[in-house]
Tab-separated table of C-alpha atoms in Angstrom:
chain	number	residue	atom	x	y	z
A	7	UNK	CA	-51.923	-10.132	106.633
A	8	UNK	CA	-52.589	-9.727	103.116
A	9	UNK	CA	-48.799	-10.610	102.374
A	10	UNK	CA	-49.033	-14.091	104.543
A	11	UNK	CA	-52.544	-15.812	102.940
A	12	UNK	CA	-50.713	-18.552	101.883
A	13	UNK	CA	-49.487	-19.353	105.440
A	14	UNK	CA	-50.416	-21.357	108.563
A	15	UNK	CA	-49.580	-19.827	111.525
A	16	UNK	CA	-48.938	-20.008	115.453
A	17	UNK	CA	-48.725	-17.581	118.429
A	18	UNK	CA	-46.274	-18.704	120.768
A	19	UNK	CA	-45.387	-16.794	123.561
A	20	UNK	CA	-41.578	-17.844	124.298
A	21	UNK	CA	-41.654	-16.331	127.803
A	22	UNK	CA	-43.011	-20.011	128.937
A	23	UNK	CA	-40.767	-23.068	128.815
A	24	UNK	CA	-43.533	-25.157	127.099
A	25	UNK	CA	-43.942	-22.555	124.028
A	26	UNK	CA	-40.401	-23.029	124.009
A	27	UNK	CA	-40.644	-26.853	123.836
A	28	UNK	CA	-43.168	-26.709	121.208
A	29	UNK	CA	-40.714	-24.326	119.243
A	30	UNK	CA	-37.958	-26.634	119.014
A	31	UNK	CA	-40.022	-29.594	118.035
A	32	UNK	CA	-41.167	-27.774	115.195
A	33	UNK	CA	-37.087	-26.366	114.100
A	34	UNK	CA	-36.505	-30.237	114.416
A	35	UNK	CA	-38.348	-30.576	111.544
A	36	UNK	CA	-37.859	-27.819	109.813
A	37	UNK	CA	-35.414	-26.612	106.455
A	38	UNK	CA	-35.693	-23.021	108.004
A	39	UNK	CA	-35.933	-20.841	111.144
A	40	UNK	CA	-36.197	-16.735	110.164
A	41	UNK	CA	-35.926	-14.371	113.295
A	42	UNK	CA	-35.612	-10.430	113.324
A	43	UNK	CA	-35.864	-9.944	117.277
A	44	UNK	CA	-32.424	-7.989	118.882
A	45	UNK	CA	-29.318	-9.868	119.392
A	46	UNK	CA	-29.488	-12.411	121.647
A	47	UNK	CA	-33.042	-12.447	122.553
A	48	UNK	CA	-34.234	-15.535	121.361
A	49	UNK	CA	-30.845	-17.341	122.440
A	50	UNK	CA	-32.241	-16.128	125.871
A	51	UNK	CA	-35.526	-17.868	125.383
A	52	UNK	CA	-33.253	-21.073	124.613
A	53	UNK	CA	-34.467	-21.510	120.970
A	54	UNK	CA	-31.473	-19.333	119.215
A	55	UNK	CA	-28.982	-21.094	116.889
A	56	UNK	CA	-26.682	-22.774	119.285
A	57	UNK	CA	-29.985	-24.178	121.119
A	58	UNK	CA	-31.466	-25.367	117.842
A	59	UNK	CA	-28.903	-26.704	115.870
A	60	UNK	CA	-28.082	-29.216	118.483
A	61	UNK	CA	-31.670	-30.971	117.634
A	62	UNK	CA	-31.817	-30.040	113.765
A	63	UNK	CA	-27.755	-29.765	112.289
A	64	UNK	CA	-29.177	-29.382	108.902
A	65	UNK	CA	-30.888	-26.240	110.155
A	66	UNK	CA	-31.228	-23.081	107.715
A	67	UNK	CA	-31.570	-19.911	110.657
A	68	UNK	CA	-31.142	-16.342	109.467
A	69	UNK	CA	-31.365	-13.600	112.184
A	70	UNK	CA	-32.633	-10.591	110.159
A	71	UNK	CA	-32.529	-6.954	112.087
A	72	UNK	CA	-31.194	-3.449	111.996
A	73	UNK	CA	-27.855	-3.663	112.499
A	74	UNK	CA	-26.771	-6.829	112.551
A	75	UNK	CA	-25.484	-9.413	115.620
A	76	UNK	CA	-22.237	-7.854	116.637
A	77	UNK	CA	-20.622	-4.292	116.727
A	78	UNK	CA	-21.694	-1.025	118.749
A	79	UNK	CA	-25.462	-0.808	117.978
A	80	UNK	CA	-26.144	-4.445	118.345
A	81	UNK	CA	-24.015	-4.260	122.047
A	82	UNK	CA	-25.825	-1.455	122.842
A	83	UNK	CA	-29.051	-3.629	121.954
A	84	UNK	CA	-30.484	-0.721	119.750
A	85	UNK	CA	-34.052	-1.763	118.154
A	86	UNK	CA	-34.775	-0.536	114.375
A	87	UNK	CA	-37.460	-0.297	111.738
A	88	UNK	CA	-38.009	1.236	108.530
A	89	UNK	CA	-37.484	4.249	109.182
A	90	UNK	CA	-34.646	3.873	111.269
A	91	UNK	CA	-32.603	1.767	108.496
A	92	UNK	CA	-33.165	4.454	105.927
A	93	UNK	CA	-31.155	7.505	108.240
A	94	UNK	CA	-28.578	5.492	109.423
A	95	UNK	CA	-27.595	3.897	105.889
A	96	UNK	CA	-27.756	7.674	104.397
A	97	UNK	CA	-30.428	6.336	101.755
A	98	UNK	CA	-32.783	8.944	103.112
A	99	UNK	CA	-30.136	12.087	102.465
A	100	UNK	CA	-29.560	11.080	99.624
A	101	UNK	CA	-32.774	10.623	98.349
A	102	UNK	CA	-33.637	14.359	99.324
A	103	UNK	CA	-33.210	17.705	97.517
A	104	UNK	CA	-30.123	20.127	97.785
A	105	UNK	CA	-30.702	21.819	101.273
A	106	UNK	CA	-33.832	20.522	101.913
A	107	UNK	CA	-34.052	18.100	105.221
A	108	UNK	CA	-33.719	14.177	104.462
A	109	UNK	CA	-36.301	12.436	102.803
A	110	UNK	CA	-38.292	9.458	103.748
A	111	UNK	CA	-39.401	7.056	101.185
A	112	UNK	CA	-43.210	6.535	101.482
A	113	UNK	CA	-42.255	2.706	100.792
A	114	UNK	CA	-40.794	0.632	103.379
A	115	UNK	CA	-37.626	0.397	101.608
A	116	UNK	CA	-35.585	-0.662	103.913
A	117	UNK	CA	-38.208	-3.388	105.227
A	118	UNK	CA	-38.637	-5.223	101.263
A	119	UNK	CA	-34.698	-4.724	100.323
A	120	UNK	CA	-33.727	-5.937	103.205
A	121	UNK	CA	-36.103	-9.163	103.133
A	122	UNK	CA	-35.127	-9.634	99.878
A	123	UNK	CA	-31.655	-10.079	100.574
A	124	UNK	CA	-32.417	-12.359	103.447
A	125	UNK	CA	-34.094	-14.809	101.020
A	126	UNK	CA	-31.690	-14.836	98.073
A	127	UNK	CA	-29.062	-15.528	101.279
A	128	UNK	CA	-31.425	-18.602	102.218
A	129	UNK	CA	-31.976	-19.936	98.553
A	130	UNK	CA	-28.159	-20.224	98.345
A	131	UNK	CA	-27.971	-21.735	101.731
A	132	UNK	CA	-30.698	-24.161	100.493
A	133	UNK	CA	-28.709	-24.993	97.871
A	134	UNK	CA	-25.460	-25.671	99.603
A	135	UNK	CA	-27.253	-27.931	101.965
A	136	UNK	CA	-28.787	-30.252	98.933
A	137	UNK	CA	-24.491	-30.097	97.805
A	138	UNK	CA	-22.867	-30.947	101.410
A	139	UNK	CA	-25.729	-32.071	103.580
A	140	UNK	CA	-24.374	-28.975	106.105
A	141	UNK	CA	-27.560	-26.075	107.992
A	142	UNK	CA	-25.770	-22.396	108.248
A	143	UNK	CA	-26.326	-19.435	109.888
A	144	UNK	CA	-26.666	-16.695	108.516
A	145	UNK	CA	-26.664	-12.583	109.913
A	146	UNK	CA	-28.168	-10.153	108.034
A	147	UNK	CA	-28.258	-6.264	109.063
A	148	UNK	CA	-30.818	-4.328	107.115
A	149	UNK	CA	-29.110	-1.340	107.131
A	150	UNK	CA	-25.862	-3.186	105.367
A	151	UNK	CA	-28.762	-3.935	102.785
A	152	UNK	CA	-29.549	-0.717	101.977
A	153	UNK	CA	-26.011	0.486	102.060
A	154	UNK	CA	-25.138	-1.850	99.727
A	155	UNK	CA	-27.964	-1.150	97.107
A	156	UNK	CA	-26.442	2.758	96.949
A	157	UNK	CA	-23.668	0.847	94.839
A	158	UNK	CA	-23.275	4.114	92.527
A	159	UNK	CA	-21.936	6.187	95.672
A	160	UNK	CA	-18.912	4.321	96.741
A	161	UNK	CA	-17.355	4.575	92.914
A	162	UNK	CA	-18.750	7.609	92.658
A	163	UNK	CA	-16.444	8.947	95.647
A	164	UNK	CA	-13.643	6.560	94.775
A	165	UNK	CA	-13.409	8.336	91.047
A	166	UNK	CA	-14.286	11.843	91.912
A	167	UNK	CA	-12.966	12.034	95.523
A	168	UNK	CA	-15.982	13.638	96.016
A	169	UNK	CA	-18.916	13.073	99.048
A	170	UNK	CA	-21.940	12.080	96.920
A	171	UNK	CA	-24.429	14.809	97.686
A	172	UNK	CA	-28.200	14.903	97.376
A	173	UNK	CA	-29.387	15.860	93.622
A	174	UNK	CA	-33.415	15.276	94.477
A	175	UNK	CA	-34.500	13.871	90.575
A	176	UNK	CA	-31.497	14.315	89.185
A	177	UNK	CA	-29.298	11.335	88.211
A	178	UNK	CA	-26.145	12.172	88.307
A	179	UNK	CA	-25.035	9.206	85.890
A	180	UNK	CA	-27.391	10.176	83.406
A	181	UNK	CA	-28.344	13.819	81.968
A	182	UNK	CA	-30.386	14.030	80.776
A	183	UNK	CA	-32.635	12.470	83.357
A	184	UNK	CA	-35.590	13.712	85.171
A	185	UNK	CA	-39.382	14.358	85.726
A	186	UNK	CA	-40.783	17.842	84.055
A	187	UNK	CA	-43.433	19.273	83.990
A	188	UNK	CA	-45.579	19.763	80.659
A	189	UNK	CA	-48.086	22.541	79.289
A	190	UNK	CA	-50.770	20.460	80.025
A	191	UNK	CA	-49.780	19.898	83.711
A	192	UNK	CA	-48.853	16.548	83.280
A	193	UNK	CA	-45.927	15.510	83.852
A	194	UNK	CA	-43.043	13.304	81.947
A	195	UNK	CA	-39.925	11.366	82.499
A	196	UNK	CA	-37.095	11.684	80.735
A	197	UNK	CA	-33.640	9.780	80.372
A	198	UNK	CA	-31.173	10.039	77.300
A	199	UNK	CA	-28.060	8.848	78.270
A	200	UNK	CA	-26.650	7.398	74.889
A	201	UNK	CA	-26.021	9.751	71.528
A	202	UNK	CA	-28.485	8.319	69.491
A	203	UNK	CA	-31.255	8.827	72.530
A	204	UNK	CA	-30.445	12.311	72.581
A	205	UNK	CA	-30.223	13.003	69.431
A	206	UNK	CA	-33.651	11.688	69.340
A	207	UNK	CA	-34.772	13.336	72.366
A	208	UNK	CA	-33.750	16.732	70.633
A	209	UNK	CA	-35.886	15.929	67.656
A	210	UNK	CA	-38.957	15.000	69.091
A	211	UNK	CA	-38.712	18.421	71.129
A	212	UNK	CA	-38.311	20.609	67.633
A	213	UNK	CA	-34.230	21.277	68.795
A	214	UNK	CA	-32.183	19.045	66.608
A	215	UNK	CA	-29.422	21.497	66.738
A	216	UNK	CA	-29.219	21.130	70.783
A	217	UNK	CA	-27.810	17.836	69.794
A	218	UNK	CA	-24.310	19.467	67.944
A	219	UNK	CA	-24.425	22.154	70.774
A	220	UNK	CA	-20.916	21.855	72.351
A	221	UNK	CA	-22.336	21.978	76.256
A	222	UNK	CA	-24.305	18.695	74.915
A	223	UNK	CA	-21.785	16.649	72.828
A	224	UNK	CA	-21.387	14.169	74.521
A	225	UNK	CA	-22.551	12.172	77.824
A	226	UNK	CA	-19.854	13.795	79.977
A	227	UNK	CA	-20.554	17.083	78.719
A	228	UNK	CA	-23.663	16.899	79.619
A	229	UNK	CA	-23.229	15.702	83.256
A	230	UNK	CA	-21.400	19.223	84.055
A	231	UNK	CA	-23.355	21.321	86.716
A	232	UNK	CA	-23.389	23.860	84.319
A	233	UNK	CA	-24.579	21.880	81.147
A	234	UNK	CA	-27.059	19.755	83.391
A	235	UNK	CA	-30.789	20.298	80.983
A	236	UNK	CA	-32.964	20.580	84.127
């Protein structure tokens, strides 16, 4: 509720023909339909795409779910969630600690990212309607989302023909980088990727000489398992 106050809103139950009727006179007048049922579902209740674009051509309809509207887990009509989109996308190993178990993210992830994406896909739609006068379609698989927002990894692997593991706070584009843990039991973050930060970092810690230490000379130095300042 408390991210929908700006909203009217409906309960239809599409089961029954008339909810249905009442659906489609609404998409006739509408810039934009947004579904995240399974595949095929609400073609089945007769107010899908191919259904609605026949009374409203100018339509804007974006079917938002798991795993998008064709391959194996939208044939074999698998539902998804959260929690679902983070394992399957690998953004939950990932996130987790050498040999610990994946991690979940507290935050729906998965959910926001992937809603995010679906409107920045709309607002371009939008705006190639007000150009050409022409509705789209548009599929969107929240898992793909996610995927696509690990954009370090598939580089990563590409240059280093390595699998990218889980490094828990570590980055492992930046060293150094992390959370510790102070005197006071507070805690800090840290990232110094460039010379000048860590030359900084080095003096504010009373070590200037770590700074001309060869492990730390330079940024790829640095990023060495060995050299990593955890």
């Amino acid at each position: 509720v408390h991210a929908n106050e700006n909203k009217y809103w409906m309960g239809l139950d599409l089961h029954k023909p008339e909810a249905q009727e009442i659906f489609r006179q609404l998409a006739a007048r509408a810039d934009i339909v947004e579904e995240n049922m399974r595949p095929g579902v609400l073609e089945k209740w007769n107010v899908g795409y191919p259904q609605l674009k026949e009374i409203n051509p100018r339509l804007i309809y974006i079917a938002k779910n798991g795993y998008g509207q064709w391959g194996k887990y939208a044939e074999e009509n698998m539902p998804s969630n959260d929690g679902a989109s983070q394992a399957w996308s690998g953004f939950a190993w990932l996130s987790s600690f050498p040999g610990q178990r994946p991690l979940k993210s507290r935050l729906y992830t998965c959910d926001n990212f992937g809603g995010l994406m679906g409107e920045v896909a709309v607002l371009a739609a939008l705006h190639h309607r007000q150009r050409t006068g022409q509705g789209q379609y548009i599929e969107l698989s929240q898992t793909e989302s996610i995927i696509r927002m690990m954009s370090w990894v598939w580089p990563y692997q590409q240059v280093t023909g390595k699998t990218a593991m889980p490094a828990g706070n570590r980055d492992v584009c930046v060293s150094p980088a992390d959370t510790f843990r102070c005197r006071d039991d507070r805690f800090v973050a840290i990232a110094a990727a460039t010379p000048e930060e860590f030359s900084g970092l080095c003096a504010a810690i009373g070590r200037p000489g770590l700074a001309r230490d060869p492990r730390f000379r330079d940024h790829l130095t640095r990023l060495r398992d060995e050299n990593t300042l955890e």
